[in-house]
mmCIF file of C-alpha atoms in Angstrom:
data_model
loop_
_atom_site.group_PDB
_atom_site.id
_atom_site.type_symbol
_atom_site.label_atom_id
_atom_site.label_comp_id
_atom_site.label_asym_id
_atom_site.label_seq_id
_atom_site.Cartn_x
_atom_site.Cartn_y
_atom_site.Cartn_z
ATOM 1 C CA MET A 217 -21.321 12.665 -6.504
ATOM 2 C CA SER A 218 -21.681 16.320 -7.354
ATOM 3 C CA PRO A 219 -24.425 18.142 -5.430
ATOM 4 C CA SER A 220 -25.857 19.333 -8.746
ATOM 5 C CA VAL A 221 -26.549 15.762 -9.887
ATOM 6 C CA SER A 222 -29.691 14.103 -8.531
ATOM 7 C CA PRO A 223 -28.966 10.740 -6.849
ATOM 8 C CA ARG A 224 -30.189 7.558 -8.474
ATOM 9 C CA PHE A 225 -32.689 5.420 -6.583
ATOM 10 C CA TYR A 226 -32.640 1.639 -6.371
ATOM 11 C CA SER A 227 -35.153 -0.869 -5.085
ATOM 12 C CA GLU A 228 -34.206 -3.398 -2.408
ATOM 13 C CA LYS A 229 -34.712 -6.154 -4.956
ATOM 14 C CA GLU A 230 -32.244 -4.580 -7.365
ATOM 15 C CA VAL A 231 -29.628 -4.038 -4.659
ATOM 16 C CA ALA A 232 -29.968 -7.669 -3.574
ATOM 17 C CA LYS A 233 -29.136 -8.837 -7.121
ATOM 18 C CA HIS A 234 -25.606 -7.474 -6.843
ATOM 19 C CA CYS A 235 -24.022 -10.148 -4.683
ATOM 20 C CA THR A 236 -21.159 -11.562 -6.762
ATOM 21 C CA LYS A 237 -17.489 -10.810 -7.331
ATOM 22 C CA ASP A 238 -18.428 -9.174 -10.629
ATOM 23 C CA SER A 239 -20.942 -6.834 -9.023
ATOM 24 C CA CYS A 240 -21.134 -6.349 -5.278
ATOM 25 C CA TRP A 241 -23.300 -3.690 -3.623
ATOM 26 C CA VAL A 242 -23.816 -2.913 0.052
ATOM 27 C CA LEU A 243 -25.893 -0.452 2.067
ATOM 28 C CA LEU A 244 -25.128 2.069 4.774
ATOM 29 C CA GLY A 245 -28.588 2.983 5.939
ATOM 30 C CA THR A 246 -30.279 4.072 2.733
ATOM 31 C CA ARG A 247 -27.040 4.863 0.894
ATOM 32 C CA VAL A 248 -26.024 2.386 -1.829
ATOM 33 C CA TYR A 249 -22.374 1.571 -2.536
ATOM 34 C CA ASP A 250 -20.850 -0.425 -5.373
ATOM 35 C CA VAL A 251 -17.790 -1.969 -3.684
ATOM 36 C CA THR A 252 -16.878 -4.377 -6.483
ATOM 37 C CA ALA A 253 -13.523 -2.690 -7.069
ATOM 38 C CA PHE A 254 -12.723 -2.845 -3.354
ATOM 39 C CA LEU A 255 -13.278 -6.581 -2.839
ATOM 40 C CA ARG A 256 -9.696 -7.698 -3.388
ATOM 41 C CA MET A 257 -8.349 -4.758 -1.379
ATOM 42 C CA HIS A 258 -10.413 -5.379 1.749
ATOM 43 C CA PRO A 259 -8.132 -6.369 4.654
ATOM 44 C CA GLY A 260 -10.630 -8.936 5.893
ATOM 45 C CA GLY A 261 -10.820 -10.635 2.516
ATOM 46 C CA GLU A 262 -13.469 -10.449 -0.187
ATOM 47 C CA ALA A 263 -15.604 -13.211 1.340
ATOM 48 C CA LEU A 264 -16.323 -11.002 4.348
ATOM 49 C CA ILE A 265 -17.970 -8.391 2.121
ATOM 50 C CA LEU A 266 -19.653 -10.882 -0.207
ATOM 51 C CA ARG A 267 -21.467 -12.484 2.745
ATOM 52 C CA ARG A 268 -22.980 -9.058 3.497
ATOM 53 C CA SER A 269 -23.663 -7.980 -0.087
ATOM 54 C CA GLY A 270 -27.063 -6.420 -0.603
ATOM 55 C CA ASN A 271 -27.394 -5.773 3.146
ATOM 56 C CA ASP A 272 -26.922 -2.860 5.507
ATOM 57 C CA ILE A 273 -23.386 -2.962 6.959
ATOM 58 C CA SER A 274 -23.824 -0.042 9.378
ATOM 59 C CA ARG A 275 -23.330 -2.275 12.421
ATOM 60 C CA GLU A 276 -20.097 -3.711 10.996
ATOM 61 C CA ILE A 277 -18.800 -0.196 10.287
ATOM 62 C CA GLU A 278 -19.557 1.015 13.803
ATOM 63 C CA GLY A 279 -18.386 -2.143 15.562
ATOM 64 C CA PRO A 280 -17.809 -3.953 17.799
ATOM 65 C CA PRO A 281 -15.524 -5.762 17.355
ATOM 66 C CA HIS A 282 -13.941 -3.347 14.890
ATOM 67 C CA ARG A 283 -14.948 0.286 14.589
ATOM 68 C CA HIS A 284 -13.758 1.648 11.248
ATOM 69 C CA SER A 285 -11.634 4.810 11.216
ATOM 70 C CA GLU A 286 -12.651 8.144 9.746
ATOM 71 C CA ASN A 287 -10.316 7.543 6.807
ATOM 72 C CA ALA A 288 -12.022 4.206 6.153
ATOM 73 C CA ARG A 289 -15.416 5.917 6.166
ATOM 74 C CA ARG A 290 -14.127 8.632 3.862
ATOM 75 C CA TRP A 291 -12.733 5.934 1.575
ATOM 76 C CA MET A 292 -16.133 4.251 1.473
ATOM 77 C CA GLU A 293 -17.737 7.366 0.008
ATOM 78 C CA GLN A 294 -15.758 6.869 -3.187
ATOM 79 C CA TYR A 295 -18.072 3.967 -4.033
ATOM 80 C CA TYR A 296 -21.378 5.735 -3.372
ATOM 81 C CA ILE A 297 -23.764 5.331 -6.330
ATOM 82 C CA GLY A 298 -27.228 6.316 -5.066
ATOM 83 C CA GLU A 299 -30.052 5.892 -2.562
ATOM 84 C CA LEU A 300 -32.346 3.039 -1.557
ATOM 85 C CA ASP A 301 -36.045 3.388 -2.286
ATOM 86 C CA ARG A 302 -37.882 1.651 0.557
ATOM 87 C CA ASP A 303 -41.308 2.372 -0.924
ATOM 88 C CA SER A 304 -41.011 -0.471 -3.364
ATOM 89 C CA THR A 305 -39.144 -3.777 -3.517
ATOM 90 C CA ASP A 306 -40.005 -4.888 -7.021
ATOM 91 C CA ALA A 307 -39.987 -1.756 -9.160
ATOM 92 C CA ASP A 308 -37.236 -1.639 -11.719
ATOM 93 C CA THR A 309 -34.764 1.197 -12.011
ATOM 94 C CA GLU A 310 -36.628 2.739 -14.933
ATOM 95 C CA THR A 311 -39.867 3.118 -12.934
ATOM 96 C CA LEU A 312 -38.020 4.449 -9.904
ATOM 97 C CA ARG A 313 -36.276 7.015 -12.012
ATOM 98 C CA GLN A 314 -39.578 8.280 -13.371
ATOM 99 C CA ARG A 315 -41.229 8.340 -9.920
ATOM 100 C CA LYS A 316 -38.331 10.367 -8.482
ATOM 101 C CA LYS A 317 -38.426 12.625 -11.526
ATOM 102 C CA VAL A 318 -34.858 11.915 -12.541
ATOM 103 C CA PRO A 319 -34.700 12.617 -16.287
ATOM 104 C CA GLU A 320 -33.705 9.752 -18.555
ATOM 105 C CA SER A 321 -31.207 12.012 -20.279
ATOM 106 C CA THR A 322 -29.142 12.306 -17.096
ATOM 107 C CA THR A 323 -28.364 8.586 -16.812
ATOM 108 C CA GLU A 324 -25.133 8.696 -18.801
ATOM 109 C CA GLU A 325 -24.136 11.986 -17.206
ATOM 110 C CA GLU A 326 -24.598 10.463 -13.759
ATOM 111 C CA THR A 327 -22.470 7.452 -14.659
ATOM 112 C CA SER A 328 -19.634 9.646 -15.850
ATOM 113 C CA ALA A 329 -20.000 11.959 -12.854
ATOM 114 C CA ILE A 330 -19.679 9.096 -10.354
ATOM 115 C CA ASN A 331 -15.957 8.480 -10.709
ATOM 116 C CA LYS A 332 -15.408 5.353 -8.647
ATOM 117 C CA CYS A 333 -11.656 5.899 -8.751
ATOM 118 C CA SER A 334 -11.926 9.033 -6.658
ATOM 119 C CA LYS A 335 -14.113 11.183 -4.478
ATOM 120 C CA VAL A 336 -11.859 14.177 -5.005
ATOM 121 C CA ASP A 337 -13.592 17.442 -5.783
ATOM 122 C CA GLU A 338 -11.211 18.936 -8.314
ATOM 123 C CA GLU A 339 -12.664 22.385 -7.743
ATOM 124 C CA THR A 340 -12.130 22.545 -3.987
ATOM 125 C CA ASP A 341 -9.232 20.176 -3.220
ATOM 126 C CA LEU A 342 -5.985 21.698 -1.962
ATOM 127 C CA VAL A 343 -4.187 20.668 -5.141
ATOM 128 C CA ASP A 344 -5.161 20.735 -8.804
ATOM 129 C CA TRP A 345 -5.569 17.069 -9.755
ATOM 130 C CA ARG A 346 -5.641 18.003 -13.424
ATOM 131 C CA LYS A 347 -1.946 18.898 -13.207
ATOM 132 C CA PRO A 348 1.130 16.948 -11.996
ATOM 133 C CA LEU A 349 1.244 16.889 -8.200
ATOM 134 C CA ALA A 350 4.998 16.718 -7.555
ATOM 135 C CA TRP A 351 5.554 20.457 -7.708
ATOM 136 C CA GLN A 352 2.279 21.402 -5.994
ATOM 137 C CA VAL A 353 2.421 19.562 -2.673
ATOM 138 C CA GLY A 354 5.324 21.610 -1.320
ATOM 139 C CA ASN A 355 3.034 24.628 -1.242
ATOM 140 C CA LEU A 356 0.580 22.954 1.152
ATOM 141 C CA GLY A 357 2.744 23.808 4.145
ATOM 142 C CA GLU A 358 1.165 22.825 7.457
ATOM 143 C CA LYS A 359 -1.841 21.365 5.625
ATOM 144 C CA TYR A 360 0.305 18.756 3.889
ATOM 145 C CA ASP A 361 0.426 16.164 6.699
ATOM 146 C CA THR A 362 -3.358 16.002 7.046
ATOM 147 C CA TRP A 363 -3.952 16.061 3.291
ATOM 148 C CA VAL A 364 -1.471 13.292 2.452
ATOM 149 C CA HIS A 365 -2.983 10.973 5.086
ATOM 150 C CA GLN A 366 -6.500 11.255 3.666
ATOM 151 C CA PRO A 367 -6.269 8.438 1.087
ATOM 152 C CA VAL A 368 -8.080 8.317 -2.233
ATOM 153 C CA ASP A 369 -8.542 5.524 -4.731
ATOM 154 C CA ARG A 370 -7.311 7.132 -7.912
ATOM 155 C CA PRO A 371 -4.053 7.241 -9.890
ATOM 156 C CA ILE A 372 -1.605 10.071 -9.266
ATOM 157 C CA ARG A 373 0.284 11.992 -11.924
ATOM 158 C CA LEU A 374 3.611 13.105 -10.465
ATOM 159 C CA PHE A 375 5.392 14.677 -13.445
ATOM 160 C CA GLY A 376 4.329 16.360 -16.650
ATOM 161 C CA ASN A 377 7.223 14.816 -18.586
ATOM 162 C CA ASP A 378 6.189 11.374 -19.865
ATOM 163 C CA PHE A 379 9.699 9.906 -19.490
ATOM 164 C CA PHE A 380 10.039 10.928 -15.836
ATOM 165 C CA GLU A 381 6.492 9.818 -15.106
ATOM 166 C CA ALA A 382 7.051 6.403 -16.671
ATOM 167 C CA ASN A 383 10.170 5.857 -14.554
ATOM 168 C CA THR A 384 8.152 6.255 -11.347
ATOM 169 C CA LYS A 385 5.919 3.306 -12.225
ATOM 170 C CA THR A 386 6.735 -0.389 -12.072
ATOM 171 C CA SER A 387 4.779 -3.606 -12.497
ATOM 172 C CA TRP A 388 5.196 -5.917 -9.503
ATOM 173 C CA TYR A 389 6.739 -8.725 -11.545
ATOM 174 C CA MET A 390 9.696 -6.548 -12.571
ATOM 175 C CA VAL A 391 11.180 -6.867 -9.071
ATOM 176 C CA PRO A 392 11.698 -10.668 -9.147
ATOM 177 C CA ILE A 393 12.606 -10.566 -12.845
ATOM 178 C CA VAL A 394 15.436 -8.091 -12.226
ATOM 179 C CA TRP A 395 16.717 -9.111 -8.780
ATOM 180 C CA LEU A 396 16.132 -12.856 -8.365
ATOM 181 C CA PRO A 397 18.665 -13.840 -11.077
ATOM 182 C CA LEU A 398 21.234 -11.711 -9.222
ATOM 183 C CA VAL A 399 20.306 -13.412 -5.941
ATOM 184 C CA ILE A 400 20.793 -16.840 -7.512
ATOM 185 C CA TYR A 401 24.103 -15.912 -9.159
ATOM 186 C CA LEU A 402 25.563 -14.267 -6.051
ATOM 187 C CA SER A 403 24.463 -17.182 -3.881
ATOM 188 C CA TRP A 404 26.429 -19.548 -6.102
ATOM 189 C CA TYR A 405 29.363 -17.123 -6.205
ATOM 190 C CA CYS A 406 29.467 -16.777 -2.420
ATOM 191 C CA TYR A 407 29.330 -20.526 -1.898
ATOM 192 C CA THR A 408 32.259 -21.080 -4.250
ATOM 193 C CA ILE A 409 34.320 -18.417 -2.440
ATOM 194 C CA LEU A 410 33.554 -19.916 0.973
ATOM 195 C CA ALA A 411 34.386 -23.371 -0.408
ATOM 196 C CA GLN A 412 37.969 -22.199 -1.003
ATOM 197 C CA GLU A 413 38.301 -21.985 2.815
ATOM 198 C CA ARG A 414 40.085 -18.640 2.714
ATOM 199 C CA THR A 415 37.312 -16.513 4.232
ATOM 200 C CA ARG A 416 37.839 -15.739 7.894
ATOM 201 C CA LEU A 417 35.966 -13.865 10.588
ATOM 202 C CA PHE A 418 37.882 -11.210 12.548
ATOM 203 C CA ILE A 419 40.744 -11.517 10.114
ATOM 204 C CA THR A 420 42.783 -8.716 11.745
ATOM 205 C CA THR A 421 42.738 -10.203 15.253
ATOM 206 C CA ASP A 422 44.316 -13.134 17.025
ATOM 207 C CA TYR A 423 40.942 -14.894 17.055
ATOM 208 C CA SER A 424 40.577 -15.437 13.324
ATOM 209 C CA ILE A 425 37.779 -17.932 12.598
ATOM 210 C CA LEU A 426 37.354 -19.833 9.355
ATOM 211 C CA VAL A 427 33.972 -19.278 7.685
ATOM 212 C CA HIS A 428 32.976 -22.711 6.380
ATOM 213 C CA LYS A 429 31.009 -23.108 3.155
ATOM 214 C CA TYR A 430 28.173 -24.835 5.018
ATOM 215 C CA SER A 431 27.648 -21.673 7.046
ATOM 216 C CA PHE A 432 26.415 -19.845 3.934
ATOM 217 C CA PRO A 433 22.688 -20.610 4.537
ATOM 218 C CA PHE A 434 22.958 -19.184 8.063
ATOM 219 C CA ILE A 435 24.766 -16.053 6.864
ATOM 220 C CA PHE A 436 22.162 -15.714 4.126
ATOM 221 C CA MET A 437 19.297 -15.927 6.633
ATOM 222 C CA PHE A 438 21.048 -13.470 8.931
ATOM 223 C CA GLY A 439 21.251 -11.087 5.981
ATOM 224 C CA MET A 440 17.500 -11.392 5.507
ATOM 225 C CA PHE A 441 17.008 -10.719 9.212
ATOM 226 C CA LEU A 442 19.197 -7.615 9.010
ATOM 227 C CA TRP A 443 17.140 -6.461 6.043
ATOM 228 C CA SER A 444 13.963 -6.621 8.154
ATOM 229 C CA PHE A 445 15.589 -4.145 10.556
ATOM 230 C CA ILE A 446 16.724 -1.881 7.700
ATOM 231 C CA GLU A 447 13.215 -2.097 6.243
ATOM 232 C CA TYR A 448 11.762 -0.929 9.552
ATOM 233 C CA CYS A 449 14.241 1.946 9.906
ATOM 234 C CA ILE A 450 13.750 3.196 6.346
ATOM 235 C CA HIS A 451 9.979 3.035 6.646
ATOM 236 C CA ARG A 452 9.887 4.767 10.019
ATOM 237 C CA PHE A 453 12.664 7.346 9.846
ATOM 238 C CA VAL A 454 12.855 8.134 6.111
ATOM 239 C CA PHE A 455 9.452 7.407 4.602
ATOM 240 C CA HIS A 456 7.607 8.734 7.645
ATOM 241 C CA MET A 457 9.765 11.703 8.442
ATOM 242 C CA ARG A 458 7.709 14.789 9.267
ATOM 243 C CA PRO A 459 8.907 17.460 6.867
ATOM 244 C CA PRO A 460 8.897 20.990 8.316
ATOM 245 C CA ALA A 461 5.776 22.857 7.231
ATOM 246 C CA HIS A 462 7.862 25.718 5.841
ATOM 247 C CA ASN A 463 10.254 23.546 3.798
ATOM 248 C CA TYR A 464 8.935 23.178 0.238
ATOM 249 C CA TYR A 465 11.720 20.819 -0.848
ATOM 250 C CA LEU A 466 11.479 18.366 2.059
ATOM 251 C CA ILE A 467 7.693 18.152 1.639
ATOM 252 C CA THR A 468 8.184 17.444 -2.068
ATOM 253 C CA LEU A 469 10.845 14.830 -1.305
ATOM 254 C CA HIS A 470 8.603 13.121 1.250
ATOM 255 C CA PHE A 471 5.726 13.006 -1.216
ATOM 256 C CA LEU A 472 7.890 11.481 -3.950
ATOM 257 C CA LEU A 473 9.418 8.898 -1.586
ATOM 258 C CA HIS A 474 6.317 7.752 0.262
ATOM 259 C CA GLY A 475 3.626 10.410 0.612
ATOM 260 C CA GLN A 476 2.123 9.590 -2.772
ATOM 261 C CA HIS A 477 1.737 5.967 -1.617
ATOM 262 C CA HIS A 478 -0.276 7.033 1.423
ATOM 263 C CA LYS A 479 -2.377 9.400 -0.671
ATOM 264 C CA SER A 480 -3.164 6.668 -3.207
ATOM 265 C CA PRO A 481 -2.411 3.355 -1.437
ATOM 266 C CA PHE A 482 -3.971 1.174 -4.126
ATOM 267 C CA ASP A 483 -2.120 2.590 -7.110
ATOM 268 C CA GLY A 484 -0.791 -0.746 -8.353
ATOM 269 C CA SER A 485 1.899 0.858 -10.506
ATOM 270 C CA ARG A 486 3.655 2.382 -7.480
ATOM 271 C CA LEU A 487 3.555 -0.383 -4.877
ATOM 272 C CA VAL A 488 7.081 -1.632 -5.608
ATOM 273 C CA PHE A 489 10.313 0.267 -6.203
ATOM 274 C CA PRO A 490 11.466 0.885 -9.784
ATOM 275 C CA PRO A 491 14.626 -1.224 -10.276
ATOM 276 C CA SER A 492 16.555 1.776 -11.621
ATOM 277 C CA LEU A 493 16.035 3.716 -8.382
ATOM 278 C CA ALA A 494 16.391 0.685 -6.112
ATOM 279 C CA ALA A 495 19.745 -0.127 -7.754
ATOM 280 C CA ILE A 496 21.257 3.067 -6.303
ATOM 281 C CA VAL A 497 20.374 2.110 -2.722
ATOM 282 C CA ILE A 498 21.232 -1.571 -3.235
ATOM 283 C CA GLY A 499 24.609 -0.639 -4.719
ATOM 284 C CA ALA A 500 25.348 1.624 -1.748
ATOM 285 C CA PHE A 501 24.655 -1.201 0.729
ATOM 286 C CA TYR A 502 26.903 -3.537 -1.249
ATOM 287 C CA LEU A 503 29.818 -1.084 -1.209
ATOM 288 C CA ILE A 504 29.441 -0.531 2.546
ATOM 289 C CA LEU A 505 29.494 -4.255 3.318
ATOM 290 C CA ARG A 506 32.502 -4.825 1.048
ATOM 291 C CA GLN A 507 34.387 -2.119 2.891
ATOM 292 C CA LEU A 508 33.586 -3.554 6.297
ATOM 293 C CA MET A 509 34.003 -7.275 5.612
ATOM 294 C CA SER A 510 35.842 -9.775 3.472
ATOM 295 C CA GLU A 511 34.423 -10.521 0.044
ATOM 296 C CA GLY A 512 32.914 -13.892 0.913
ATOM 297 C CA LEU A 513 31.315 -12.773 4.162
ATOM 298 C CA GLY A 514 30.193 -9.326 3.019
ATOM 299 C CA THR A 515 28.685 -10.616 -0.222
ATOM 300 C CA SER A 516 26.934 -13.470 1.583
ATOM 301 C CA LEU A 517 25.265 -11.006 3.938
ATOM 302 C CA PHE A 518 24.436 -8.749 1.012
ATOM 303 C CA VAL A 519 22.738 -11.441 -1.059
ATOM 304 C CA GLY A 520 20.614 -12.459 1.952
ATOM 305 C CA GLY A 521 19.585 -8.843 2.413
ATOM 306 C CA LEU A 522 18.828 -8.517 -1.304
ATOM 307 C CA CYS A 523 16.570 -11.563 -1.125
ATOM 308 C CA GLY A 524 14.901 -10.010 1.915
ATOM 309 C CA TYR A 525 14.230 -6.877 -0.123
ATOM 310 C CA VAL A 526 12.594 -8.888 -2.910
ATOM 311 C CA VAL A 527 10.402 -10.679 -0.365
ATOM 312 C CA TYR A 528 9.516 -7.298 1.184
ATOM 313 C CA ASP A 529 8.377 -5.772 -2.112
ATOM 314 C CA MET A 530 6.350 -8.858 -3.042
ATOM 315 C CA ILE A 531 4.676 -9.025 0.371
ATOM 316 C CA HIS A 532 3.925 -5.309 0.297
ATOM 317 C CA TYR A 533 2.189 -5.667 -3.053
ATOM 318 C CA TYR A 534 0.241 -8.688 -1.816
ATOM 319 C CA LEU A 535 -0.877 -6.883 1.342
ATOM 320 C CA HIS A 536 -2.575 -4.309 -0.874
ATOM 321 C CA TYR A 537 -4.029 -6.569 -3.561
ATOM 322 C CA GLY A 538 -4.021 -10.115 -2.217
ATOM 323 C CA SER A 539 -6.786 -11.995 -0.389
ATOM 324 C CA PRO A 540 -4.999 -14.170 2.175
ATOM 325 C CA ARG A 541 -6.815 -16.953 3.979
ATOM 326 C CA LYS A 542 -8.349 -15.885 7.279
ATOM 327 C CA GLY A 543 -6.177 -16.791 10.223
ATOM 328 C CA SER A 544 -2.999 -17.020 8.147
ATOM 329 C CA TYR A 545 0.171 -15.017 8.814
ATOM 330 C CA LEU A 546 -0.407 -12.827 5.747
ATOM 331 C CA TYR A 547 -4.014 -12.233 6.786
ATOM 332 C CA GLY A 548 -2.803 -10.685 10.037
ATOM 333 C CA LEU A 549 -0.134 -8.673 8.214
ATOM 334 C CA LYS A 550 -2.684 -7.325 5.737
ATOM 335 C CA ALA A 551 -5.018 -6.141 8.487
ATOM 336 C CA TYR A 552 -2.035 -4.642 10.323
ATOM 337 C CA HIS A 553 -0.780 -2.781 7.257
ATOM 338 C CA VAL A 554 -4.206 -1.443 6.298
ATOM 339 C CA LYS A 555 -4.516 -0.092 9.844
ATOM 340 C CA HIS A 556 -1.210 1.676 9.284
ATOM 341 C CA HIS A 557 -2.580 3.347 6.162
ATOM 342 C CA PHE A 558 -6.010 4.324 7.397
ATOM 343 C CA GLU A 559 -5.667 4.945 11.111
ATOM 344 C CA HIS A 560 -2.174 4.589 12.614
ATOM 345 C CA GLN A 561 0.240 6.320 10.259
ATOM 346 C CA ARG A 562 2.691 6.902 13.129
ATOM 347 C CA ALA A 563 2.867 3.238 14.099
ATOM 348 C CA GLY A 564 2.937 -0.195 12.485
ATOM 349 C CA PHE A 565 6.107 0.315 10.411
ATOM 350 C CA GLY A 566 6.844 -3.376 9.921
ATOM 351 C CA ILE A 567 5.862 -4.781 6.515
ATOM 352 C CA THR A 568 7.194 -8.327 6.274
ATOM 353 C CA THR A 569 7.100 -8.723 10.059
ATOM 354 C CA THR A 570 5.812 -6.838 13.074
ATOM 355 C CA PHE A 571 8.834 -7.967 15.119
ATOM 356 C CA TRP A 572 10.667 -4.630 15.237
ATOM 357 C CA ASP A 573 7.546 -2.695 16.197
ATOM 358 C CA TYR A 574 7.630 -4.305 19.644
ATOM 359 C CA PRO A 575 11.082 -3.286 20.945
ATOM 360 C CA PHE A 576 10.668 0.201 19.444
ATOM 361 C CA LYS A 577 7.140 0.547 20.868
ATOM 362 C CA THR A 578 5.418 1.336 17.569
ATOM 363 C CA VAL A 579 3.145 -1.699 17.499
ATOM 364 C CA ILE A 580 -0.506 -1.050 16.641
ATOM 365 C CA PRO A 581 -2.691 -2.106 19.624
ATOM 366 C CA GLU A 582 -4.504 -5.356 18.940
ATOM 367 C CA GLN A 583 -7.839 -4.071 20.178
ATOM 368 C CA THR A 584 -8.058 -1.681 17.219
ATOM 369 C CA PHE A 585 -8.405 -4.472 14.637
#
């Protein structure tokens, strides 16, 4: 809220009314927050917030058992809507507004000024949010790393050109629509090739081994397992590279690849890869495997990896927008991934599994959940 706009005041009775999925308010001391839009994003599930709706959650923020990070606290401020009036518990908002001398004419102005999608001050932020960000971030230099890891809940405009901008956005369902038919077709194709009993392992050696058609499910699963390792490596070494502060182009590249996701982690249009861009990387992996292995074996590994990629993109989307059941595998993954975004950006690189974080010593300590 802009300092020039007087805060609205709410009675305890009015705050207590907002305790549903359609309207959920909480308190931090005397500060009132409308967290309705955050319910489905919360790593602990929406029920955890709903049980505390209308109440002061200061103790839960401070912990134990979980002390929220500075980024989480900063994120919370995006939902600030006003102050609690403890002098009265039954006065309506109209009476409170008159008592606090907040003019009636400012009500609509206040509503428009409280942009719940962002807490960005467009006048003082390091970039101009009214213009495309792609060509601005490279100028941030040494300030870029700190800026990009201070998340906001608002959409990002990358390019001024509408065509380029549109090609950076993808609905989640486009991933299975585009890639699952290819997975199904290639699975059938690989099985028919292996059924011809001409595919052999180590074909250029004296220890040539026939690859039986019934081994396809195991090769497929091994391909998915290999994908989990590739997923980890790409996320850690490519998406989380630390571009040199003086290199405009590497900073821009990092922002386009992954930085924009950390700046706006709940931008639903950029949580999965556009098929047109993913096709380039997927095609490259296919060509590499075909060069290294026979058609039946290489394609079988490839289709397993492709399925692993689809699962990865779907899980990643769900970790941001889903509400998994407490105690489930996805519940733990969601909490783990949110920690990666808000507190441990240099750890927790596993998305579909935390397995690879352990041998490479990038696991997020359990005590921080």
